[in-house]
């Protein structure tokens, strides 16, 4: 598979200091508004964990930015939950292709309160609530039928029983210590602005592409 | 920023064992062909490194799959180059939104030969070759003008001098030991098939979503 001659020049926008401002959350919010205009699911984010120096990467959905933390929900017993229990360092990537933009965020993840997890869990469609209960996330299964059967049995059961959030299902809040805003530019001379938290102050710098 | 009520149900395709087959490279090639039909840049891949247990994540472009290795090019002195010099473990993610598919690949990265890096470097447009020379990747710079000035000076210089690939610019080949193929399904009951390299044999299993 040879893709060496596939190249797209990026030339839609630029990212200069005047536009960027001093607060990375403000810039993130503005870029997110832009992404909503062009991306089907702008809240898709890639998160990476490192367990025993083995990085692992997967997609989750950003559900909220609250008190300067990025919130997502998952199964705490999943591979990512286990990795975060060992090592709370986490790296986020948003990629908005139509905007030719990336945002990279590095920080640490902690569990949100049970009340907050409850609130979100019960706001989901009933099918997704039952799906969360049916799935022992990342454990092996024999075949698709095993999951479908379990799901159907639970659906039947919960017609006459109240659904309860499993204790091992809930949210993480990621507190950033570094942001990088990347704007694709022509000839691979991209704009990269980095914000680092230095004793509670965001310090901005520009990096070579 | 509240995105809790933003949800897309995934229901385009399914991933069953019969379709998947036994070889993850074959399945990757078929999914890649599908992605070419719907994604503007299907060869966009997110790579994560772990340096001292700090994961870092960024986009690169897949340039080739050769001898069952995934090839990309970069500056060896960039943050990712430094991370890989300390720890060759790497995680790749392809996300093809219109296909509702992810492919996750974990493996190790090694540098490709200088000849191979040469071949690709000189195949790039001259502007990108000069861009690579102009950029001391990930080093701080004062402002955009610093880069633009340097680029213009080099463009002038190379009108009468031959371009040479910088020794610190070249390729990495990633040898996978694990693949996960993820197909979004309704009610978050996604299909996940994992292939692990067990003494040179690919062993397939299905995971709970």
mmCIF file with all atom_site columns, N, CA and C in Angstrom, chain B residues 85-119:
data_model
loop_
_atom_site.group_PDB
_atom_site.id
_atom_site.type_symbol
_atom_site.label_atom_id
_atom_site.label_alt_id
_atom_site.label_comp_id
_atom_site.label_asym_id
_atom_site.label_entity_id
_atom_site.label_seq_id
_atom_site.pdbx_PDB_ins_code
_atom_site.Cartn_x
_atom_site.Cartn_y
_atom_site.Cartn_z
_atom_site.occupancy
_atom_site.B_iso_or_equiv
_atom_site.pdbx_formal_charge
_atom_site.auth_seq_id
_atom_site.auth_comp_id
_atom_site.auth_asym_id
_atom_site.auth_atom_id
_atom_site.pdbx_PDB_model_num
ATOM 1   N N  . UNK B 1 85  ? 12.977  7.618  20.891 1.00 0.00 ? 85  UNK B N  1
ATOM 2   C CA . UNK B 1 85  ? 14.356  7.233  21.211 1.00 0.00 ? 85  UNK B CA 1
ATOM 3   C C  . UNK B 1 85  ? 14.426  6.639  22.622 1.00 0.00 ? 85  UNK B C  1
ATOM 4   N N  . UNK B 1 86  ? 13.571  7.116  23.517 1.00 0.00 ? 86  UNK B N  1
ATOM 5   C CA . UNK B 1 86  ? 13.547  6.577  24.886 1.00 0.00 ? 86  UNK B CA 1
ATOM 6   C C  . UNK B 1 86  ? 12.721  5.314  24.983 1.00 0.00 ? 86  UNK B C  1
ATOM 7   N N  . UNK B 1 87  ? 11.643  5.268  24.196 1.00 0.00 ? 87  UNK B N  1
ATOM 8   C CA . UNK B 1 87  ? 10.657  4.186  24.349 1.00 0.00 ? 87  UNK B CA 1
ATOM 9   C C  . UNK B 1 87  ? 10.002  3.935  22.995 1.00 0.00 ? 87  UNK B C  1
ATOM 10  N N  . UNK B 1 88  ? 10.326  2.828  22.342 1.00 0.00 ? 88  UNK B N  1
ATOM 11  C CA . UNK B 1 88  ? 9.826   2.588  20.984 1.00 0.00 ? 88  UNK B CA 1
ATOM 12  C C  . UNK B 1 88  ? 8.364   2.144  20.930 1.00 0.00 ? 88  UNK B C  1
ATOM 13  N N  . UNK B 1 89  ? 7.718   1.949  22.082 1.00 0.00 ? 89  UNK B N  1
ATOM 14  C CA . UNK B 1 89  ? 6.313   1.536  22.059 1.00 0.00 ? 89  UNK B CA 1
ATOM 15  C C  . UNK B 1 89  ? 5.463   2.663  21.494 1.00 0.00 ? 89  UNK B C  1
ATOM 16  N N  . UNK B 1 90  ? 4.560   2.295  20.614 1.00 0.00 ? 90  UNK B N  1
ATOM 17  C CA . UNK B 1 90  ? 3.749   3.310  19.941 1.00 0.00 ? 90  UNK B CA 1
ATOM 18  C C  . UNK B 1 90  ? 2.366   2.755  19.690 1.00 0.00 ? 90  UNK B C  1
ATOM 19  N N  . UNK B 1 91  ? 1.392   3.637  19.688 1.00 0.00 ? 91  UNK B N  1
ATOM 20  C CA . UNK B 1 91  ? 0.003   3.257  19.468 1.00 0.00 ? 91  UNK B CA 1
ATOM 21  C C  . UNK B 1 91  ? -0.552  4.109  18.337 1.00 0.00 ? 91  UNK B C  1
ATOM 22  N N  . UNK B 1 92  ? -1.211  3.461  17.406 1.00 0.00 ? 92  UNK B N  1
ATOM 23  C CA . UNK B 1 92  ? -1.777  4.157  16.239 1.00 0.00 ? 92  UNK B CA 1
ATOM 24  C C  . UNK B 1 92  ? -3.291  4.085  16.308 1.00 0.00 ? 92  UNK B C  1
ATOM 25  N N  . UNK B 1 93  ? -3.936  5.146  15.874 1.00 0.00 ? 93  UNK B N  1
ATOM 26  C CA . UNK B 1 93  ? -5.385  5.091  15.713 1.00 0.00 ? 93  UNK B CA 1
ATOM 27  C C  . UNK B 1 93  ? -5.775  5.673  14.362 1.00 0.00 ? 93  UNK B C  1
ATOM 28  N N  . UNK B 1 94  ? -6.514  4.901  13.595 1.00 0.00 ? 94  UNK B N  1
ATOM 29  C CA . UNK B 1 94  ? -7.206  5.427  12.421 1.00 0.00 ? 94  UNK B CA 1
ATOM 30  C C  . UNK B 1 94  ? -8.666  5.589  12.796 1.00 0.00 ? 94  UNK B C  1
ATOM 31  N N  . UNK B 1 95  ? -9.231  6.729  12.478 1.00 0.00 ? 95  UNK B N  1
ATOM 32  C CA . UNK B 1 95  ? -10.664 6.922  12.698 1.00 0.00 ? 95  UNK B CA 1
ATOM 33  C C  . UNK B 1 95  ? -11.281 7.371  11.393 1.00 0.00 ? 95  UNK B C  1
ATOM 34  N N  . UNK B 1 96  ? -12.230 6.576  10.897 1.00 0.00 ? 96  UNK B N  1
ATOM 35  C CA . UNK B 1 96  ? -12.902 6.899  9.641  1.00 0.00 ? 96  UNK B CA 1
ATOM 36  C C  . UNK B 1 96  ? -14.381 7.115  9.959  1.00 0.00 ? 96  UNK B C  1
ATOM 37  N N  . UNK B 1 97  ? -14.718 8.396  10.170 1.00 0.00 ? 97  UNK B N  1
ATOM 38  C CA . UNK B 1 97  ? -16.027 8.743  10.705 1.00 0.00 ? 97  UNK B CA 1
ATOM 39  C C  . UNK B 1 97  ? -17.194 8.296  9.844  1.00 0.00 ? 97  UNK B C  1
ATOM 40  N N  . UNK B 1 98  ? -17.083 8.469  8.541  1.00 0.00 ? 98  UNK B N  1
ATOM 41  C CA . UNK B 1 98  ? -18.196 8.106  7.670  1.00 0.00 ? 98  UNK B CA 1
ATOM 42  C C  . UNK B 1 98  ? -18.415 6.605  7.642  1.00 0.00 ? 98  UNK B C  1
ATOM 43  N N  . UNK B 1 99  ? -17.390 5.851  7.959  1.00 0.00 ? 99  UNK B N  1
ATOM 44  C CA . UNK B 1 99  ? -17.499 4.395  8.042  1.00 0.00 ? 99  UNK B CA 1
ATOM 45  C C  . UNK B 1 99  ? -17.869 3.929  9.450  1.00 0.00 ? 99  UNK B C  1
ATOM 46  N N  . UNK B 1 100 ? -17.878 4.864  10.408 1.00 0.00 ? 100 UNK B N  1
ATOM 47  C CA . UNK B 1 100 ? -18.132 4.520  11.811 1.00 0.00 ? 100 UNK B CA 1
ATOM 48  C C  . UNK B 1 100 ? -17.162 3.438  12.278 1.00 0.00 ? 100 UNK B C  1
ATOM 49  N N  . UNK B 1 101 ? -15.901 3.648  11.920 1.00 0.00 ? 101 UNK B N  1
ATOM 50  C CA . UNK B 1 101 ? -14.875 2.642  12.191 1.00 0.00 ? 101 UNK B CA 1
ATOM 51  C C  . UNK B 1 101 ? -13.632 3.267  12.804 1.00 0.00 ? 101 UNK B C  1
ATOM 52  N N  . UNK B 1 102 ? -13.016 2.510  13.708 1.00 0.00 ? 102 UNK B N  1
ATOM 53  C CA . UNK B 1 102 ? -11.681 2.793  14.216 1.00 0.00 ? 102 UNK B CA 1
ATOM 54  C C  . UNK B 1 102 ? -10.807 1.574  13.973 1.00 0.00 ? 102 UNK B C  1
ATOM 55  N N  . UNK B 1 103 ? -9.534  1.802  13.717 1.00 0.00 ? 103 UNK B N  1
ATOM 56  C CA . UNK B 1 103 ? -8.539  0.733  13.803 1.00 0.00 ? 103 UNK B CA 1
ATOM 57  C C  . UNK B 1 103 ? -7.465  1.203  14.771 1.00 0.00 ? 103 UNK B C  1
ATOM 58  N N  . UNK B 1 104 ? -7.218  0.399  15.778 1.00 0.00 ? 104 UNK B N  1
ATOM 59  C CA . UNK B 1 104 ? -6.166  0.679  16.765 1.00 0.00 ? 104 UNK B CA 1
ATOM 60  C C  . UNK B 1 104 ? -5.052  -0.334 16.577 1.00 0.00 ? 104 UNK B C  1
ATOM 61  N N  . UNK B 1 105 ? -3.846  0.162  16.513 1.00 0.00 ? 105 UNK B N  1
ATOM 62  C CA . UNK B 1 105 ? -2.692  -0.705 16.291 1.00 0.00 ? 105 UNK B CA 1
ATOM 63  C C  . UNK B 1 105 ? -1.634  -0.361 17.339 1.00 0.00 ? 105 UNK B C  1
ATOM 64  N N  . UNK B 1 106 ? -1.149  -1.364 18.044 1.00 0.00 ? 106 UNK B N  1
ATOM 65  C CA . UNK B 1 106 ? -0.057  -1.159 18.990 1.00 0.00 ? 106 UNK B CA 1
ATOM 66  C C  . UNK B 1 106 ? 1.164   -1.911 18.487 1.00 0.00 ? 106 UNK B C  1
ATOM 67  N N  . UNK B 1 107 ? 2.315   -1.272 18.609 1.00 0.00 ? 107 UNK B N  1
ATOM 68  C CA . UNK B 1 107 ? 3.530   -1.914 18.130 1.00 0.00 ? 107 UNK B CA 1
ATOM 69  C C  . UNK B 1 107 ? 4.758   -1.160 18.568 1.00 0.00 ? 107 UNK B C  1
ATOM 70  N N  . UNK B 1 108 ? 5.847   -1.389 17.851 1.00 0.00 ? 108 UNK B N  1
ATOM 71  C CA . UNK B 1 108 ? 7.101   -0.703 18.155 1.00 0.00 ? 108 UNK B CA 1
ATOM 72  C C  . UNK B 1 108 ? 7.634   -0.044 16.889 1.00 0.00 ? 108 UNK B C  1
ATOM 73  N N  . UNK B 1 109 ? 8.304   1.088  17.085 1.00 0.00 ? 109 UNK B N  1
ATOM 74  C CA . UNK B 1 109 ? 8.797   1.884  15.958 1.00 0.00 ? 109 UNK B CA 1
ATOM 75  C C  . UNK B 1 109 ? 10.314  1.817  15.881 1.00 0.00 ? 109 UNK B C  1
ATOM 76  N N  . UNK B 1 110 ? 10.821  1.649  14.673 1.00 0.00 ? 110 UNK B N  1
ATOM 77  C CA . UNK B 1 110 ? 12.267  1.757  14.433 1.00 0.00 ? 110 UNK B CA 1
ATOM 78  C C  . UNK B 1 110 ? 12.471  2.662  13.221 1.00 0.00 ? 110 UNK B C  1
ATOM 79  N N  . UNK B 1 111 ? 13.662  3.274  13.155 1.00 0.00 ? 111 UNK B N  1
ATOM 80  C CA . UNK B 1 111 ? 13.951  4.149  12.020 1.00 0.00 ? 111 UNK B CA 1
ATOM 81  C C  . UNK B 1 111 ? 14.112  3.321  10.744 1.00 0.00 ? 111 UNK B C  1
ATOM 82  N N  . UNK B 1 112 ? 13.677  3.859  9.623  1.00 0.00 ? 112 UNK B N  1
ATOM 83  C CA . UNK B 1 112 ? 13.921  3.198  8.335  1.00 0.00 ? 112 UNK B CA 1
ATOM 84  C C  . UNK B 1 112 ? 15.339  3.559  7.872  1.00 0.00 ? 112 UNK B C  1
ATOM 85  N N  . UNK B 1 113 ? 15.781  2.926  6.799  1.00 0.00 ? 113 UNK B N  1
ATOM 86  C CA . UNK B 1 113 ? 17.134  3.180  6.294  1.00 0.00 ? 113 UNK B CA 1
ATOM 87  C C  . UNK B 1 113 ? 17.237  4.600  5.731  1.00 0.00 ? 113 UNK B C  1
ATOM 88  N N  . UNK B 1 114 ? 18.465  5.114  5.704  1.00 0.00 ? 114 UNK B N  1
ATOM 89  C CA . UNK B 1 114 ? 18.708  6.441  5.116  1.00 0.00 ? 114 UNK B CA 1
ATOM 90  C C  . UNK B 1 114 ? 18.298  6.445  3.636  1.00 0.00 ? 114 UNK B C  1
ATOM 91  N N  . UNK B 1 115 ? 18.533  5.349  2.948  1.00 0.00 ? 115 UNK B N  1
ATOM 92  C CA . UNK B 1 115 ? 18.140  5.277  1.536  1.00 0.00 ? 115 UNK B CA 1
ATOM 93  C C  . UNK B 1 115 ? 16.636  5.450  1.366  1.00 0.00 ? 115 UNK B C  1
ATOM 94  N N  . UNK B 1 116 ? 15.889  4.800  2.245  1.00 0.00 ? 116 UNK B N  1
ATOM 95  C CA . UNK B 1 116 ? 14.432  4.892  2.147  1.00 0.00 ? 116 UNK B CA 1
ATOM 96  C C  . UNK B 1 116 ? 13.971  6.311  2.476  1.00 0.00 ? 116 UNK B C  1
ATOM 97  N N  . UNK B 1 117 ? 14.579  6.924  3.480  1.00 0.00 ? 117 UNK B N  1
ATOM 98  C CA . UNK B 1 117 ? 14.224  8.308  3.820  1.00 0.00 ? 117 UNK B CA 1
ATOM 99  C C  . UNK B 1 117 ? 14.583  9.249  2.672  1.00 0.00 ? 117 UNK B C  1
ATOM 100 N N  . UNK B 1 118 ? 15.744  9.022  2.070  1.00 0.00 ? 118 UNK B N  1
ATOM 101 C CA . UNK B 1 118 ? 16.136  9.823  0.898  1.00 0.00 ? 118 UNK B CA 1
ATOM 102 C C  . UNK B 1 118 ? 15.088  9.730  -0.194 1.00 0.00 ? 118 UNK B C  1
ATOM 103 N N  . UNK B 1 119 ? 14.705  8.501  -0.487 1.00 0.00 ? 119 UNK B N  1
ATOM 104 C CA . UNK B 1 119 ? 13.796  8.294  -1.618 1.00 0.00 ? 119 UNK B CA 1
ATOM 105 C C  . UNK B 1 119 ? 12.498  9.081  -1.420 1.00 0.00 ? 119 UNK B C  1
#
